[in-house]
Amino acid sequence: MKHIYKAGTKKDAPTLLLLHGTGGNEHDLLSIASMIDDRANVLSVRGNVLENGMPRFFKRLAMGVLDQEDLALRTKELHDYLNKAATEYGFDRSNVVAVGYSNGANIAANLVMTEANSLAGAILYHPMIPNPDAQIPDISKLPVFIGAGKNDQMVPYEESKGLKKMLEDHGAEVAMHVEPYGHQLTDSEVDASKQWYDKNFN
């Protein structure tokens, strides 16, 4: 997978796995990663699927309708790639925290919901429920941050709320930050995720 890897300066800090939104690329969330933890390793990945020339992490059939078959395939692909990258770059595979926005947040959520022990935590900005029928593994005590917009036209607030409940029902410890805005990622949302991260990983 096309990616950027930057080694961090703090040995026991997590590796931040950056997952962009539709039409983005591996450069999009680098500044966010610096705000969250400028001493962590960073692995920023570009989605392998193109939709009208725009990179994504998996296909969709229509707006808000995900291609479940492709989602499963691409989630497994990302999981396998993480294992490979950990060997290649020498980071701790058991200490990876995803930072995903929109489409990137959805594949990160699906990683948590389908691959056991795939992540040490996740920051999900504006996610939906990617896979309502997921056979969720043991995610008890897994720290997850969800950022949502009350007036999000792309991902209804109820979807993000539903994901929170689904993860909590399987034991995850989910913090949710809600903005009165739409689908855009705001400074205050990033600030809230940094405070959550510091509490859980610093």
Tab-separated table of C-alpha atoms in Angstrom:
chain	number	residue	atom	x	y	z
A	1	MET	CA	0.000	0.000	0.000
A	2	LYS	CA	1.264	3.509	-0.762
A	3	HIS	CA	2.277	5.044	2.537
A	4	ILE	CA	4.506	7.343	4.539
A	5	TYR	CA	6.348	6.061	7.604
A	6	LYS	CA	7.997	8.367	10.117
A	7	ALA	CA	9.832	6.928	13.094
A	8	GLY	CA	9.003	8.643	16.377
A	9	THR	CA	11.312	9.908	19.091
A	10	LYS	CA	9.647	8.213	22.051
A	11	LYS	CA	10.426	4.501	22.188
A	12	ASP	CA	7.263	3.280	23.933
A	13	ALA	CA	4.827	5.659	22.186
A	14	PRO	CA	2.194	4.039	19.955
A	15	THR	CA	2.393	3.974	16.180
A	16	LEU	CA	-0.344	6.219	14.770
A	17	LEU	CA	-2.040	4.609	11.760
A	18	LEU	CA	-3.472	7.447	9.655
A	19	LEU	CA	-6.455	6.701	7.410
A	20	HIS	CA	-7.739	9.539	5.203
A	21	GLY	CA	-11.254	10.327	3.983
A	22	THR	CA	-12.611	9.895	0.429
A	23	GLY	CA	-10.471	11.743	-2.107
A	24	GLY	CA	-7.641	12.206	0.378
A	25	ASN	CA	-4.176	10.693	0.504
A	26	GLU	CA	-1.381	9.743	2.867
A	27	HIS	CA	-0.416	13.397	3.447
A	28	ASP	CA	-3.846	14.557	4.707
A	29	LEU	CA	-3.661	13.672	8.399
A	30	LEU	CA	0.047	14.214	9.080
A	31	SER	CA	-0.584	17.568	10.763
A	32	ILE	CA	-3.324	15.970	12.911
A	33	ALA	CA	-0.867	13.251	13.985
A	34	SER	CA	1.625	15.952	15.043
A	35	MET	CA	-1.058	17.624	17.150
A	36	ILE	CA	-2.042	14.341	18.811
A	37	ASP	CA	1.473	13.028	19.550
A	38	ASP	CA	4.515	14.533	17.865
A	39	ARG	CA	6.770	11.856	19.388
A	40	ALA	CA	4.913	8.800	18.065
A	41	ASN	CA	5.728	6.696	15.016
A	42	VAL	CA	3.435	7.512	12.106
A	43	LEU	CA	2.245	5.127	9.398
A	44	SER	CA	-0.002	6.968	6.962
A	45	VAL	CA	-1.629	4.793	4.303
A	46	ARG	CA	-3.382	5.603	1.032
A	47	GLY	CA	-6.558	3.676	0.171
A	48	ASN	CA	-6.208	1.147	-2.667
A	49	VAL	CA	-9.633	1.787	-4.243
A	50	LEU	CA	-10.469	4.597	-6.677
A	51	GLU	CA	-13.959	6.091	-6.972
A	52	ASN	CA	-14.111	8.549	-9.887
A	53	GLY	CA	-10.369	9.047	-9.446
A	54	MET	CA	-10.647	9.621	-5.684
A	55	PRO	CA	-8.759	7.261	-3.343
A	56	ARG	CA	-10.856	5.319	-0.819
A	57	PHE	CA	-10.224	2.336	1.426
A	58	PHE	CA	-13.103	0.230	0.049
A	59	LYS	CA	-15.917	0.420	-2.498
A	60	ARG	CA	-19.438	1.650	-1.881
A	61	LEU	CA	-22.577	0.925	-3.881
A	62	ALA	CA	-24.090	4.376	-3.274
A	63	MET	CA	-23.721	7.229	-0.798
A	64	GLY	CA	-23.923	5.629	2.645
A	65	VAL	CA	-24.256	2.087	1.187
A	66	LEU	CA	-21.045	0.142	1.637
A	67	ASP	CA	-19.910	-2.788	-0.494
A	68	GLN	CA	-19.665	-5.352	2.318
A	69	GLU	CA	-17.717	-7.882	0.262
A	70	ASP	CA	-15.070	-5.329	-0.686
A	71	LEU	CA	-15.042	-3.918	2.858
A	72	ALA	CA	-14.214	-7.377	4.234
A	73	LEU	CA	-11.485	-7.917	1.625
A	74	ARG	CA	-9.886	-4.486	2.136
A	75	THR	CA	-10.036	-4.713	5.943
A	76	LYS	CA	-8.149	-8.016	5.790
A	77	GLU	CA	-5.690	-6.442	3.340
A	78	LEU	CA	-5.049	-3.549	5.743
A	79	HIS	CA	-4.670	-5.933	8.687
A	80	ASP	CA	-2.113	-8.030	6.777
A	81	TYR	CA	-0.298	-4.898	5.643
A	82	LEU	CA	0.032	-3.718	9.266
A	83	ASN	CA	1.683	-7.023	10.182
A	84	LYS	CA	4.103	-6.651	7.270
A	85	ALA	CA	4.878	-2.980	8.015
A	86	ALA	CA	5.578	-3.772	11.698
A	87	THR	CA	8.232	-6.271	10.596
A	88	GLU	CA	9.642	-3.925	7.953
A	89	TYR	CA	9.868	-0.833	10.177
A	90	GLY	CA	10.337	-2.533	13.540
A	91	PHE	CA	7.421	-0.961	15.416
A	92	ASP	CA	5.392	-2.714	18.119
A	93	ARG	CA	2.453	-4.333	16.297
A	94	SER	CA	0.484	-4.564	19.542
A	95	ASN	CA	0.688	-0.792	20.086
A	96	VAL	CA	-1.004	0.709	17.019
A	97	VAL	CA	-3.635	3.445	17.391
A	98	ALA	CA	-5.714	4.264	14.310
A	99	VAL	CA	-6.607	7.857	13.484
A	100	GLY	CA	-9.275	7.781	10.778
A	101	TYR	CA	-11.538	10.358	9.189
A	102	SER	CA	-14.814	9.479	7.407
A	103	ASN	CA	-13.997	6.603	5.007
A	104	GLY	CA	-10.756	6.017	6.942
A	105	ALA	CA	-12.674	5.961	10.234
A	106	ASN	CA	-15.034	3.356	8.773
A	107	ILE	CA	-12.276	0.922	7.822
A	108	ALA	CA	-10.613	1.487	11.219
A	109	ALA	CA	-13.927	0.699	12.936
A	110	ASN	CA	-14.309	-2.433	10.812
A	111	LEU	CA	-10.760	-3.494	11.716
A	112	VAL	CA	-11.750	-3.313	15.393
A	113	MET	CA	-15.034	-5.118	14.720
A	114	THR	CA	-13.636	-8.024	12.685
A	115	GLU	CA	-9.944	-8.583	13.466
A	116	ALA	CA	-9.065	-9.571	17.044
A	117	ASN	CA	-6.301	-7.521	18.698
A	118	SER	CA	-5.809	-5.470	15.535
A	119	LEU	CA	-5.512	-2.104	17.313
A	120	ALA	CA	-4.578	-0.815	20.767
A	121	GLY	CA	-7.069	2.021	20.335
A	122	ALA	CA	-8.815	4.133	17.711
A	123	ILE	CA	-9.690	7.761	17.045
A	124	LEU	CA	-12.662	7.772	14.682
A	125	TYR	CA	-13.711	11.118	13.216
A	126	HIS	CA	-17.253	10.991	11.737
A	127	PRO	CA	-17.670	7.216	11.385
A	128	MET	CA	-20.792	5.240	10.530
A	129	ILE	CA	-21.590	1.621	11.414
A	130	PRO	CA	-19.521	-0.065	8.689
A	131	ASN	CA	-20.795	-3.588	9.178
A	132	PRO	CA	-24.042	-4.090	11.123
A	133	ASP	CA	-23.647	-7.908	11.071
A	134	ALA	CA	-20.021	-8.059	12.261
A	135	GLN	CA	-19.054	-10.936	14.538
A	136	ILE	CA	-17.194	-8.687	16.950
A	137	PRO	CA	-14.219	-10.258	18.769
A	138	ASP	CA	-13.284	-9.533	22.386
A	139	ILE	CA	-12.712	-5.771	22.534
A	140	SER	CA	-13.235	-5.356	26.274
A	141	LYS	CA	-11.454	-2.283	27.649
A	142	LEU	CA	-10.415	-1.153	24.152
A	143	PRO	CA	-10.211	2.675	24.213
A	144	VAL	CA	-12.068	4.356	21.337
A	145	PHE	CA	-12.736	8.045	20.627
A	146	ILE	CA	-15.595	9.014	18.308
A	147	GLY	CA	-15.988	12.530	16.940
A	148	ALA	CA	-19.366	13.383	15.385
A	149	GLY	CA	-21.277	16.328	13.948
A	150	LYS	CA	-24.878	16.921	15.045
A	151	ASN	CA	-25.647	18.325	11.583
A	152	ASP	CA	-23.489	15.955	9.533
A	153	GLN	CA	-25.167	15.459	6.126
A	154	MET	CA	-22.740	12.704	5.048
A	155	VAL	CA	-22.879	10.558	8.189
A	156	PRO	CA	-26.028	11.043	10.280
A	157	TYR	CA	-25.243	11.655	13.942
A	158	GLU	CA	-27.406	8.630	14.821
A	159	GLU	CA	-24.981	6.399	12.880
A	160	SER	CA	-21.982	7.494	14.969
A	161	LYS	CA	-24.096	7.111	18.098
A	162	GLY	CA	-25.124	3.626	16.978
A	163	LEU	CA	-21.481	2.654	16.461
A	164	LYS	CA	-20.699	3.860	19.988
A	165	LYS	CA	-23.423	1.621	21.415
A	166	MET	CA	-22.348	-1.367	19.306
A	167	LEU	CA	-18.732	-1.096	20.490
A	168	GLU	CA	-19.747	-0.503	24.112
A	169	ASP	CA	-22.044	-3.537	24.020
A	170	HIS	CA	-18.904	-5.597	23.329
A	171	GLY	CA	-16.894	-4.032	26.144
A	172	ALA	CA	-15.028	-1.181	24.458
A	173	GLU	CA	-14.552	2.041	26.434
A	174	VAL	CA	-15.898	4.698	24.078
A	175	ALA	CA	-15.657	8.457	24.533
A	176	MET	CA	-17.800	10.540	22.197
A	177	HIS	CA	-17.325	14.198	21.328
A	178	VAL	CA	-20.178	15.921	19.489
A	179	GLU	CA	-19.924	19.193	17.567
A	180	PRO	CA	-22.933	21.256	16.384
A	181	TYR	CA	-21.495	21.264	12.841
A	182	GLY	CA	-21.417	19.046	9.758
A	183	HIS	CA	-18.915	16.556	8.321
A	184	GLN	CA	-15.866	18.817	8.594
A	185	LEU	CA	-13.124	18.028	11.085
A	186	THR	CA	-12.824	20.913	13.562
A	187	ASP	CA	-9.940	22.111	15.732
A	188	SER	CA	-11.986	21.558	18.891
A	189	GLU	CA	-12.691	17.958	17.814
A	190	VAL	CA	-8.961	17.327	17.306
A	191	ASP	CA	-8.242	18.982	20.690
A	192	ALA	CA	-10.770	16.680	22.370
A	193	SER	CA	-9.177	13.627	20.730
A	194	LYS	CA	-5.727	14.757	21.899
A	195	GLN	CA	-6.955	15.060	25.496
A	196	TRP	CA	-8.471	11.578	25.212
A	197	TYR	CA	-5.225	10.223	23.740
A	198	ASP	CA	-3.090	11.784	26.481
A	199	LYS	CA	-5.311	10.194	29.118
A	200	ASN	CA	-5.123	6.749	27.519
A	201	PHE	CA	-1.665	6.542	25.945
A	202	ASN	CA	0.669	9.011	27.672
